[in-house]
Short mmCIF file of C-alpha atoms in Angstrom, two decimals:
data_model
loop_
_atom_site.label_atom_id
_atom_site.label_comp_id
_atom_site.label_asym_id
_atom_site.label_seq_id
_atom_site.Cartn_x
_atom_site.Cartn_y
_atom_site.Cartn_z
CA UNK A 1 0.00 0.00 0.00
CA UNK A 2 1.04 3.31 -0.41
CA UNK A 3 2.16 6.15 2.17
CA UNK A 4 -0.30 5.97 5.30
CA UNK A 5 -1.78 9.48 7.00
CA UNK A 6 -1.77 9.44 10.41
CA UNK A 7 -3.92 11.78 12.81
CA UNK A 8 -3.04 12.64 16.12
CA UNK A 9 -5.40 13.05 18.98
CA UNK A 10 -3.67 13.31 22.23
CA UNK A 11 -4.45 15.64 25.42
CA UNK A 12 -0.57 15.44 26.42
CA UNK A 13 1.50 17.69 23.59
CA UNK A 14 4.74 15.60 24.26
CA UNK A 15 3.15 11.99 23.43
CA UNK A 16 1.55 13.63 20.13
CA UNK A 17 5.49 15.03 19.66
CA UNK A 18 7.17 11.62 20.08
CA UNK A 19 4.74 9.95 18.37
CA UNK A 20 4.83 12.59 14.95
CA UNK A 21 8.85 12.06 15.65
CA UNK A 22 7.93 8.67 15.53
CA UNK A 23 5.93 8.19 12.04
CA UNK A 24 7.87 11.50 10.49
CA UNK A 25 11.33 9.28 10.73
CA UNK A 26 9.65 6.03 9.08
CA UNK A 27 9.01 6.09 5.63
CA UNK A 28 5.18 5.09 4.33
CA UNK A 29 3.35 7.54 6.79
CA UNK A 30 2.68 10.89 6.59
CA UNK A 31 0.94 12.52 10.15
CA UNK A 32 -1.94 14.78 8.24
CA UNK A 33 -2.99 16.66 11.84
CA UNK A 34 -2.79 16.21 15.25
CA UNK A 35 -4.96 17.86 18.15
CA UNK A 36 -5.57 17.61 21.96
CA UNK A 37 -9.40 18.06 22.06
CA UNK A 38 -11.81 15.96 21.10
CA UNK A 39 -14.43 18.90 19.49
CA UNK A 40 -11.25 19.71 17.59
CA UNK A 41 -10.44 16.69 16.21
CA UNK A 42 -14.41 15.75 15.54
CA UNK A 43 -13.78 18.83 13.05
CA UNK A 44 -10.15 18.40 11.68
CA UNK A 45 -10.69 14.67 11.11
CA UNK A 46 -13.10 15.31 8.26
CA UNK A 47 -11.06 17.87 6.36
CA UNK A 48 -7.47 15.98 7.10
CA UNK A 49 -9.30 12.72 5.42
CA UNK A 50 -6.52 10.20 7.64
CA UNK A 51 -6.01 6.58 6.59
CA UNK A 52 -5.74 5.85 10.25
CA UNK A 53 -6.79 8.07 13.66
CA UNK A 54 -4.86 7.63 16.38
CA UNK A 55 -6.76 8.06 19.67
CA UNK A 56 -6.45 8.71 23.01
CA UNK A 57 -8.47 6.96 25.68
CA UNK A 58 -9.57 9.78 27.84
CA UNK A 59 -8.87 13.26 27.15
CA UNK A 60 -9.73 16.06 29.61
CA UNK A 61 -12.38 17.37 27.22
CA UNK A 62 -14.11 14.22 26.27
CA UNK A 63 -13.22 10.47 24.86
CA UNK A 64 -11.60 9.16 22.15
CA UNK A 65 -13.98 6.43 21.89
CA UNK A 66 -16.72 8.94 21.39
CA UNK A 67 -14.98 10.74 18.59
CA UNK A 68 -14.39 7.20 17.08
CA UNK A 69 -18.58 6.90 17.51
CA UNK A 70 -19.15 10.15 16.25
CA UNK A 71 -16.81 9.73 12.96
CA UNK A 72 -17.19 6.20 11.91
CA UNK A 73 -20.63 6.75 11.00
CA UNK A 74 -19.77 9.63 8.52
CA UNK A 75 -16.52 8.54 7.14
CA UNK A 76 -16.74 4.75 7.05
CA UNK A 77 -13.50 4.14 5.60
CA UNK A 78 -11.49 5.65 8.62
CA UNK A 79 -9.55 3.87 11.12
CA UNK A 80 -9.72 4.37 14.52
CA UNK A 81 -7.02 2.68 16.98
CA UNK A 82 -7.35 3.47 20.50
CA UNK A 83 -4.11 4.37 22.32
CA UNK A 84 -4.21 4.53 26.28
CA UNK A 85 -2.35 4.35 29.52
CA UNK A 86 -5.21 2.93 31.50
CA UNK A 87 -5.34 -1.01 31.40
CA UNK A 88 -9.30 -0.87 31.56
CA UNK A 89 -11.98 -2.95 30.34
CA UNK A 90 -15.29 -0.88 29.80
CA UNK A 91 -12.80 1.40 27.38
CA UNK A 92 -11.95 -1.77 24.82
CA UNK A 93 -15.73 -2.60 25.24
CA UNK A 94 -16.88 0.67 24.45
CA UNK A 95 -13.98 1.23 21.77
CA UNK A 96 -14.74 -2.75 19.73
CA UNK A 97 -18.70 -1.25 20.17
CA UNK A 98 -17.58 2.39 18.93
CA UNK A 99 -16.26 0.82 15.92
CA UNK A 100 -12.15 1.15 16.60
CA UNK A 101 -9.73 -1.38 15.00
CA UNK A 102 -7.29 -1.84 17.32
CA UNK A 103 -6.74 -1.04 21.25
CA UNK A 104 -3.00 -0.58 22.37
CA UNK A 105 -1.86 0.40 25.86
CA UNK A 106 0.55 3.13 25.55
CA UNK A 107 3.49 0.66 27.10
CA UNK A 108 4.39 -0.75 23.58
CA UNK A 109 7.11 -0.11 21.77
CA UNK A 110 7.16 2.33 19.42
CA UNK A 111 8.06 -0.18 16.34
CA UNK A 112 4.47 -1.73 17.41
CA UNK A 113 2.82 1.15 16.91
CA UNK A 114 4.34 1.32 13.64
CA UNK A 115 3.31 -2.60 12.88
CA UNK A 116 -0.02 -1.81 14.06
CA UNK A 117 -0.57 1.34 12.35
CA UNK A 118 0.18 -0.72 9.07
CA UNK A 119 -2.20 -3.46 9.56
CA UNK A 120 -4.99 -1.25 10.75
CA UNK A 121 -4.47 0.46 7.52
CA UNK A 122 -4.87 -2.28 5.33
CA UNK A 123 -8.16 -3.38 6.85
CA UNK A 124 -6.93 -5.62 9.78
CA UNK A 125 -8.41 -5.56 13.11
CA UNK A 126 -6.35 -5.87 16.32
CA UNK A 127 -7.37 -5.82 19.60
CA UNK A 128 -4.68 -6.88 22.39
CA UNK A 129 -5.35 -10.58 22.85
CA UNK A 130 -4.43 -10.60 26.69
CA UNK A 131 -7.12 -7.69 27.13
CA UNK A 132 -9.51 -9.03 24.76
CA UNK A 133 -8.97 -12.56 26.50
CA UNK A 134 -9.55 -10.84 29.97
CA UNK A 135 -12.52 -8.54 29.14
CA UNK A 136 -14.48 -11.48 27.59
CA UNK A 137 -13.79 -13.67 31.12
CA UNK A 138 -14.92 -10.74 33.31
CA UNK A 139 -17.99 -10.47 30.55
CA UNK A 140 -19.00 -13.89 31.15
CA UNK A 141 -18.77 -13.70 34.80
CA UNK A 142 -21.10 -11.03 34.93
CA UNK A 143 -25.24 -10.86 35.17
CA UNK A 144 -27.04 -12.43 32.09
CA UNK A 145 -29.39 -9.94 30.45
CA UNK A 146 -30.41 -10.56 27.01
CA UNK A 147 -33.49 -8.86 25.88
CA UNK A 148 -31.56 -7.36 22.89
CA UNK A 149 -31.36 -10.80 21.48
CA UNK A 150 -35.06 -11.45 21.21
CA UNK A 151 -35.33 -10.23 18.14
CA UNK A 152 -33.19 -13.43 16.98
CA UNK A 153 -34.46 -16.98 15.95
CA UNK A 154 -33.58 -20.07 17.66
CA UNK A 155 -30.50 -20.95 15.24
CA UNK A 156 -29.78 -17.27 14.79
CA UNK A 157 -28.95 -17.16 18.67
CA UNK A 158 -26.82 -20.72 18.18
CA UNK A 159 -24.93 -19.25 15.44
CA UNK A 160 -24.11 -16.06 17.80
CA UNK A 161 -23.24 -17.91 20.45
CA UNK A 162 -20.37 -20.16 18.32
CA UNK A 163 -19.47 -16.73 16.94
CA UNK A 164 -19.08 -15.71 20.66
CA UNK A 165 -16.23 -18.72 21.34
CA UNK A 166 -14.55 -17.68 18.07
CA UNK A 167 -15.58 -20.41 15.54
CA UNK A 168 -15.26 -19.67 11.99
CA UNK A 169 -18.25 -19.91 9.44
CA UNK A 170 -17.43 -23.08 8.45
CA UNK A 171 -16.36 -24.69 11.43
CA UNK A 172 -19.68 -23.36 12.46
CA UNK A 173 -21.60 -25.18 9.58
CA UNK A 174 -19.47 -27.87 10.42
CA UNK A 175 -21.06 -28.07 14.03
CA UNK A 176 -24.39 -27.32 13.47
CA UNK A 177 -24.75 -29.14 9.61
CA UNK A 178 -25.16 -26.16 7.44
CA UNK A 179 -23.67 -24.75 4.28
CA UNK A 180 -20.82 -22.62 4.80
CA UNK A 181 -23.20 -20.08 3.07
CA UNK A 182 -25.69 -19.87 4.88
CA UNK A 183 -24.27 -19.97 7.72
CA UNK A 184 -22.70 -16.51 6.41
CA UNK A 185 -26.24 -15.74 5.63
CA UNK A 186 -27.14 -15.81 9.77
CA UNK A 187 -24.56 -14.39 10.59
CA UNK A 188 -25.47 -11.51 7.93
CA UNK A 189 -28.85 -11.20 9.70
CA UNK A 190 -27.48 -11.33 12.96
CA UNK A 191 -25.51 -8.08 12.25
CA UNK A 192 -28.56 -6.80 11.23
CA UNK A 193 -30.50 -7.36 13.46
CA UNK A 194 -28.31 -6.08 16.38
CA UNK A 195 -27.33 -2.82 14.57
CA UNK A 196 -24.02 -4.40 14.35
CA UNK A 197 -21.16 -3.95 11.40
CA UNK A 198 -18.89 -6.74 12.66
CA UNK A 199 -18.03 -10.83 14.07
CA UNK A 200 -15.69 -8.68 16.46
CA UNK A 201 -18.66 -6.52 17.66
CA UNK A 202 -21.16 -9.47 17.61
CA UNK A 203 -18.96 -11.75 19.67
CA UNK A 204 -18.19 -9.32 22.27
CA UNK A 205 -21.46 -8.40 22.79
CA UNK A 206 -22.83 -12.07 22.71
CA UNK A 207 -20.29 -12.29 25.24
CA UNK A 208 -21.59 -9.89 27.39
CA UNK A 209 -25.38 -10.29 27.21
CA UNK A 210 -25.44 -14.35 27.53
CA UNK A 211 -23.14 -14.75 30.46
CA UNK A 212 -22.38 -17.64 32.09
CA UNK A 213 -19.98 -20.37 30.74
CA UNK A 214 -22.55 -21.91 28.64
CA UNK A 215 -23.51 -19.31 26.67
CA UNK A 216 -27.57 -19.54 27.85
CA UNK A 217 -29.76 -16.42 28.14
CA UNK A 218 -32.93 -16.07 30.57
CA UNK A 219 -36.01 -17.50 28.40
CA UNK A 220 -33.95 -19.37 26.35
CA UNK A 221 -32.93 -23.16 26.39
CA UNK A 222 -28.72 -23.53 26.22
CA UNK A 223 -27.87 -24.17 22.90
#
């Protein structure tokens, strides 16, 4: 791919210096803007037109997660990866809901950032997997609730639930003897349904709304 721009939003003016230092002495990136407010960025982001925004977390003015909210919406091509100091996980559940690619505590090295910049770029998603891991655990520890899942059929709410403990589409046909395709086709209406856009965003929230180990929600038979 060609050269990658890079916004900056960062309440702390010398993280958003070491990291333009950072991307301006690599070649294939180019930082387009950089600010350390989040009503400012909600209006540079538009005109800069960045490959990739980098966020921060919390900001004394607001959240990066809610400019990622407000933006993805209108410019659904942008990618948001979340960059923060706090080790928390309501943030990564807000950011995977908000629509962010990636997650990164600010403790990596700065060749990751790089790395991950990259991949977000080229459409890859990356979440932490030791966060991820954790913040699904904690998810499934917690109360069952599920009345946003009504709205799904019987093997609709099977197929989310496989999606949930990270099974492909065809390892879920496999399981539940259906076509790869239309298994794709549930999970299709599953996004749907949920006002969802992704597997990332469906598992996590299956995660978090069906509790317990085995996946089964109040009214509902385990399946």
């Amino acid at each position: 791919m060609g050269t990658v721009r890079v916004y900056l939003l960062d309440d702390h003016e010398l993280v958003r210096r070491g990291l333009r230092g950072l991307f301006e002495t690599e070649d294939g990136f180019e930082v387009v803007g950089e600010s350390g407010s989040a009503p400012e960025a909600m209006r540079d982001i538009p005109r800069c037109r960045p490959d990739v925004a980098l966020l921060d977390v919390r900001l004394q003015d607001g959240s990066g997660v809610e400019v990622c909210r407000e933006l993805h919406s209108s410019m659904p091509g942008l990618r948001a990866l979340m960059l923060t100091s706090y080790d928390d996980d309501e943030a990564l559940f807000s950011a995977i809901m908000a629509g962010a690619s990636g997650y990164l505590l600010k403790v990596i090295a700065g060749s990751d950032v790089l790395d991950a910049v990259r991949r977000v770029a080229a459409g890859q998603s990356l979440i932490d997997p030791a966060l991820t891991s954790r913040v699904l655990e904690r998810l499934r520890a917690g109360p069952a609730e599920a009345p946003a899942l009504a709205a799904l059929s019987e093997q609709e709410h099977k197929v989310l639930t496989l999606i949930a403990e990270g099974l492909t589409n065809r390892q879920i046909g496999a399981q539940m003897f259906l076509s790869e395709k239309t298994v794709k086709n549930y999970v299709s209406n599953i996004l749907t349904k949920l006002d969802l856009e992704s597997r990332t965003q469906a598992a996590v929230l299956a995660t978090r709304l069906l509790g317990g180990s085995q996946g089964a929600a109040p009214g509902r038979r385990p399946v």
